Short mmCIF file of C-alpha atoms in Angstrom, two decimals:
data_model
loop_
_atom_site.label_atom_id
_atom_site.label_comp_id
_atom_site.label_asym_id
_atom_site.label_seq_id
_atom_site.Cartn_x
_atom_site.Cartn_y
_atom_site.Cartn_z
CA ASP N 27 14.80 -31.24 -22.40
CA ALA N 28 12.44 -30.84 -19.43
CA GLY N 29 10.41 -33.87 -20.42
CA VAL N 30 6.66 -33.96 -20.85
CA ILE N 31 5.08 -31.13 -18.90
CA GLN N 32 1.54 -31.33 -17.60
CA SER N 33 -0.53 -28.73 -15.82
CA PRO N 34 -2.06 -28.41 -13.40
CA ARG N 35 -0.57 -31.08 -11.13
CA HIS N 36 -3.72 -31.16 -9.03
CA GLU N 37 -7.25 -30.05 -9.83
CA VAL N 38 -10.26 -30.10 -7.55
CA THR N 39 -13.54 -29.09 -9.11
CA GLU N 40 -17.24 -29.36 -8.51
CA MET N 41 -19.45 -31.70 -10.44
CA GLY N 42 -20.75 -30.06 -13.58
CA GLN N 43 -17.79 -27.75 -14.05
CA GLU N 44 -15.54 -27.74 -17.08
CA VAL N 45 -12.01 -29.03 -16.58
CA THR N 46 -9.09 -28.50 -18.94
CA LEU N 47 -5.85 -30.43 -18.61
CA ARG N 48 -2.78 -29.31 -20.51
CA CYS N 49 0.25 -31.04 -21.92
CA LYS N 50 3.50 -29.97 -23.54
CA PRO N 51 5.21 -32.95 -25.20
CA ILE N 52 8.93 -33.39 -25.61
CA SER N 53 10.25 -31.27 -28.45
CA GLY N 54 10.63 -33.31 -31.62
CA HIS N 55 8.21 -36.02 -30.62
CA ASN N 56 5.42 -36.51 -33.11
CA SER N 57 3.05 -38.76 -31.16
CA LEU N 58 1.08 -37.77 -28.09
CA PHE N 59 -1.05 -39.92 -25.82
CA TRP N 60 -3.56 -39.19 -23.09
CA TYR N 61 -4.02 -41.87 -20.42
CA ARG N 62 -6.24 -42.14 -17.37
CA GLN N 63 -5.13 -44.13 -14.34
CA THR N 64 -7.38 -45.44 -11.59
CA MET N 65 -6.98 -48.19 -9.05
CA MET N 66 -9.87 -50.10 -10.55
CA ARG N 67 -8.97 -49.90 -14.24
CA GLY N 68 -5.24 -49.27 -14.29
CA LEU N 69 -3.81 -47.32 -17.22
CA GLU N 70 -6.36 -46.64 -19.93
CA LEU N 71 -5.48 -45.05 -23.26
CA LEU N 72 -7.97 -42.30 -23.99
CA ILE N 73 -6.68 -40.91 -27.26
CA TYR N 74 -3.52 -40.55 -29.24
CA PHE N 75 -2.35 -38.08 -31.86
CA ASN N 76 0.18 -38.51 -34.59
CA ASN N 77 1.55 -35.31 -36.15
CA ASN N 78 -1.20 -33.36 -34.35
CA VAL N 79 -3.96 -35.48 -35.90
CA PRO N 80 -6.16 -37.67 -33.67
CA ILE N 81 -5.61 -41.25 -34.76
CA ASP N 82 -7.54 -43.29 -32.24
CA ASP N 83 -10.05 -41.85 -29.80
CA SER N 84 -11.87 -45.09 -29.09
CA GLY N 85 -10.79 -44.91 -25.47
CA MET N 86 -12.52 -41.61 -24.81
CA PRO N 87 -15.25 -42.59 -22.36
CA GLU N 88 -18.05 -40.42 -23.72
CA ASP N 89 -18.89 -37.16 -25.40
CA ARG N 90 -18.08 -35.21 -22.27
CA PHE N 91 -14.41 -35.79 -23.08
CA SER N 92 -12.63 -34.00 -25.89
CA ALA N 93 -8.99 -33.56 -26.81
CA LYS N 94 -7.20 -31.18 -29.13
CA MET N 95 -3.70 -30.72 -30.38
CA PRO N 96 -3.52 -27.36 -32.16
CA ASN N 97 0.23 -27.61 -32.72
CA ALA N 98 3.16 -29.92 -32.10
CA SER N 99 3.94 -28.47 -28.69
CA PHE N 100 0.57 -28.35 -26.98
CA SER N 101 -2.45 -30.51 -26.27
CA THR N 102 -5.51 -30.23 -24.08
CA LEU N 103 -7.95 -32.72 -22.63
CA LYS N 104 -11.28 -31.21 -21.69
CA ILE N 105 -14.08 -32.67 -19.63
CA GLN N 106 -17.40 -30.87 -19.78
CA PRO N 107 -19.39 -31.36 -17.63
CA SER N 108 -17.22 -33.18 -15.10
CA GLU N 109 -18.58 -35.95 -12.89
CA PRO N 110 -17.24 -37.57 -9.69
CA ARG N 111 -16.46 -40.77 -11.62
CA ASP N 112 -13.96 -38.79 -13.71
CA SER N 113 -11.73 -38.51 -10.64
CA ALA N 114 -8.41 -40.09 -11.60
CA VAL N 115 -4.84 -39.28 -12.51
CA TYR N 116 -4.53 -38.20 -16.12
CA PHE N 117 -1.21 -38.71 -17.85
CA CYS N 118 0.11 -37.30 -21.06
CA ALA N 119 2.90 -39.11 -22.86
CA SER N 120 4.85 -38.46 -26.03
CA SER N 121 7.04 -40.50 -28.32
CA PHE N 122 8.84 -40.37 -31.60
CA ARG N 123 6.97 -42.65 -33.95
CA GLY N 124 8.99 -45.73 -34.65
CA ARG N 125 11.22 -45.43 -31.61
CA GLY N 126 8.96 -47.42 -29.32
CA GLU N 127 9.37 -45.63 -26.02
CA ALA N 128 6.73 -43.33 -24.60
CA PHE N 129 7.76 -40.69 -22.07
CA PHE N 130 5.19 -39.76 -19.46
CA GLY N 131 4.50 -36.50 -17.70
CA GLN N 132 4.00 -36.24 -13.96
CA GLY N 133 0.26 -36.47 -14.33
CA THR N 134 -2.70 -34.36 -13.23
CA ARG N 135 -4.64 -35.64 -10.24
CA LEU N 136 -8.27 -34.68 -10.85
CA THR N 137 -10.82 -34.76 -8.06
CA VAL N 138 -14.43 -34.01 -8.90
CA VAL N 139 -16.60 -33.44 -5.83
CA GLN P 21 -10.08 -57.33 -24.51
CA GLN P 22 -6.84 -57.23 -22.58
CA GLN P 23 -4.06 -57.25 -25.16
CA VAL P 24 -1.38 -57.79 -22.54
CA LYS P 25 -1.95 -59.93 -19.47
CA GLN P 26 0.30 -59.25 -16.49
CA SER P 27 0.80 -61.21 -13.28
CA PRO P 28 0.98 -61.16 -10.36
CA GLN P 29 -1.06 -58.16 -9.31
CA SER P 30 1.10 -57.70 -6.25
CA LEU P 31 4.39 -59.13 -5.06
CA ILE P 32 6.26 -59.03 -1.78
CA VAL P 33 9.94 -59.93 -1.80
CA GLN P 34 12.67 -59.92 0.83
CA LYS P 35 15.62 -57.62 0.31
CA GLY P 36 18.21 -59.44 -1.75
CA GLY P 37 15.66 -61.75 -3.34
CA ILE P 38 14.59 -62.06 -6.96
CA SER P 39 11.41 -60.39 -8.14
CA ILE P 40 9.74 -61.90 -11.19
CA ILE P 41 6.85 -60.33 -13.09
CA ASN P 42 5.28 -62.04 -16.08
CA CYS P 43 3.41 -60.82 -19.13
CA ALA P 44 1.73 -62.57 -22.03
CA TYR P 45 0.39 -61.26 -25.32
CA GLU P 46 -1.54 -62.56 -28.29
CA ASN P 47 -0.88 -60.19 -31.18
CA THR P 48 2.20 -61.34 -33.08
CA ALA P 49 2.43 -57.89 -34.70
CA PHE P 50 3.88 -56.45 -31.51
CA ASP P 51 7.51 -55.58 -32.09
CA TYR P 52 8.67 -53.78 -28.99
CA PHE P 53 8.23 -54.73 -25.34
CA PRO P 54 9.12 -52.11 -22.72
CA TRP P 55 8.78 -52.24 -18.98
CA TYR P 56 7.84 -49.16 -17.02
CA GLN P 57 8.42 -48.37 -13.36
CA GLN P 58 6.08 -46.05 -11.50
CA PHE P 59 6.63 -44.55 -8.06
CA PRO P 60 3.73 -43.01 -6.11
CA GLY P 61 2.86 -39.56 -7.39
CA LYS P 62 4.99 -39.95 -10.50
CA GLY P 63 4.37 -40.92 -14.08
CA PRO P 64 5.55 -44.28 -15.41
CA ALA P 65 9.18 -44.18 -16.49
CA LEU P 66 10.82 -46.45 -19.02
CA LEU P 67 12.96 -49.03 -17.24
CA ILE P 68 14.13 -51.50 -19.87
CA ALA P 69 12.87 -52.73 -23.23
CA ILE P 70 13.41 -55.59 -25.67
CA ARG P 71 12.71 -56.41 -29.28
CA PRO P 72 11.51 -59.89 -30.21
CA ASP P 73 14.66 -60.82 -32.09
CA VAL P 74 16.54 -61.38 -28.83
CA SER P 75 15.69 -63.70 -25.96
CA GLU P 76 17.21 -61.74 -23.12
CA LYS P 77 18.32 -58.23 -22.26
CA LYS P 78 20.10 -57.25 -19.10
CA GLU P 79 20.70 -53.81 -17.62
CA GLY P 80 22.24 -53.87 -14.20
CA ARG P 81 19.96 -55.80 -11.85
CA PHE P 82 17.09 -55.78 -14.33
CA THR P 83 16.66 -58.50 -16.96
CA ILE P 84 13.96 -59.10 -19.52
CA SER P 85 13.47 -62.68 -20.68
CA PHE P 86 11.54 -63.07 -23.92
CA ASN P 87 9.94 -66.24 -25.26
CA LYS P 88 8.65 -65.51 -28.74
CA SER P 89 7.09 -68.92 -29.34
CA ALA P 90 5.15 -68.77 -26.09
CA LYS P 91 4.37 -65.07 -26.56
CA GLN P 92 5.53 -64.35 -23.06
CA PHE P 93 8.08 -62.03 -21.50
CA SER P 94 9.12 -61.39 -17.97
CA LEU P 95 11.03 -58.92 -15.84
CA HIS P 96 13.53 -60.22 -13.32
CA ILE P 97 14.90 -57.94 -10.63
CA MET P 98 17.97 -59.46 -9.04
CA ASP P 99 19.10 -58.54 -5.52
CA SER P 100 15.84 -56.63 -4.98
CA GLN P 101 16.15 -53.51 -2.85
CA PRO P 102 13.58 -51.51 -0.87
CA GLY P 103 14.09 -48.69 -3.38
CA ASP P 104 12.70 -51.00 -6.07
CA SER P 105 9.31 -50.88 -4.37
CA ALA P 106 7.03 -49.47 -7.07
CA THR P 107 4.42 -50.47 -9.59
CA TYR P 108 5.73 -52.14 -12.72
CA PHE P 109 3.93 -52.18 -16.06
CA CYS P 110 4.77 -54.26 -19.06
CA ALA P 111 3.74 -52.99 -22.47
CA ALA P 112 3.57 -54.24 -26.03
CA ILE P 113 3.86 -51.96 -28.99
CA SER P 114 3.14 -52.19 -32.69
CA GLY P 115 3.65 -48.95 -34.57
CA ASN P 116 1.97 -46.43 -32.32
CA GLN P 117 -0.37 -48.93 -30.72
CA PHE P 118 0.68 -49.08 -27.07
CA TYR P 119 -0.91 -51.69 -24.82
CA PHE P 120 -0.10 -51.80 -21.13
CA GLY P 121 -0.48 -54.61 -18.66
CA THR P 122 -2.52 -53.99 -15.54
CA GLY P 123 0.52 -53.43 -13.35
CA THR P 124 2.28 -55.24 -10.50
CA SER P 125 2.76 -53.59 -7.14
CA LEU P 126 6.16 -54.69 -5.82
CA THR P 127 7.09 -54.31 -2.18
CA VAL P 128 10.62 -55.17 -1.12
CA ILE P 129 10.88 -55.78 2.61
CA PRO P 130 14.13 -54.71 4.30
#
């Protein structure tokens, strides 16, 4: 398996624009997580899905952020409108519920100017 | 509220020395404790993990020590090497509730 695949790897956008980050989890995994990493706040859990259903989105910073998982092999994290303070590395991770380990993608480095 | 407290924030060790990173938790429902290693530009990668029914787990130069009564666990890196320089995260898991520590930046000096 190729692991968790995220795209794009880097994204530079202007303030106010819509940004969509994409994630393909490991085949067979039934849980998917979106994290944001910054120097100031470390790794923050934004949202996680179990069997394509959002279970906990309490980490989503505000209404500008939304996440979907239309099927078991694809998820998106959308920011609309984007702001400079959204600049961070966004990670997607997947796991098989009950196994404990989460496997991370390479991340998307987002820069909002 | 920080579910998992990790220390130190940064650590500098001589090559060949022992690196020790500590974590503490409060929720006794946690039943799995992994450590992740992250190199610059990469995602965190699972390094080693332990369940609370054992007090120690060793894999090569990496050892987790677990103290259930104190609700603490630590990562020991023996014979630290420059290639071990990375950020290390502890985590505590209950079901699908993942909680990460704030990370420790380890630098191993040649």
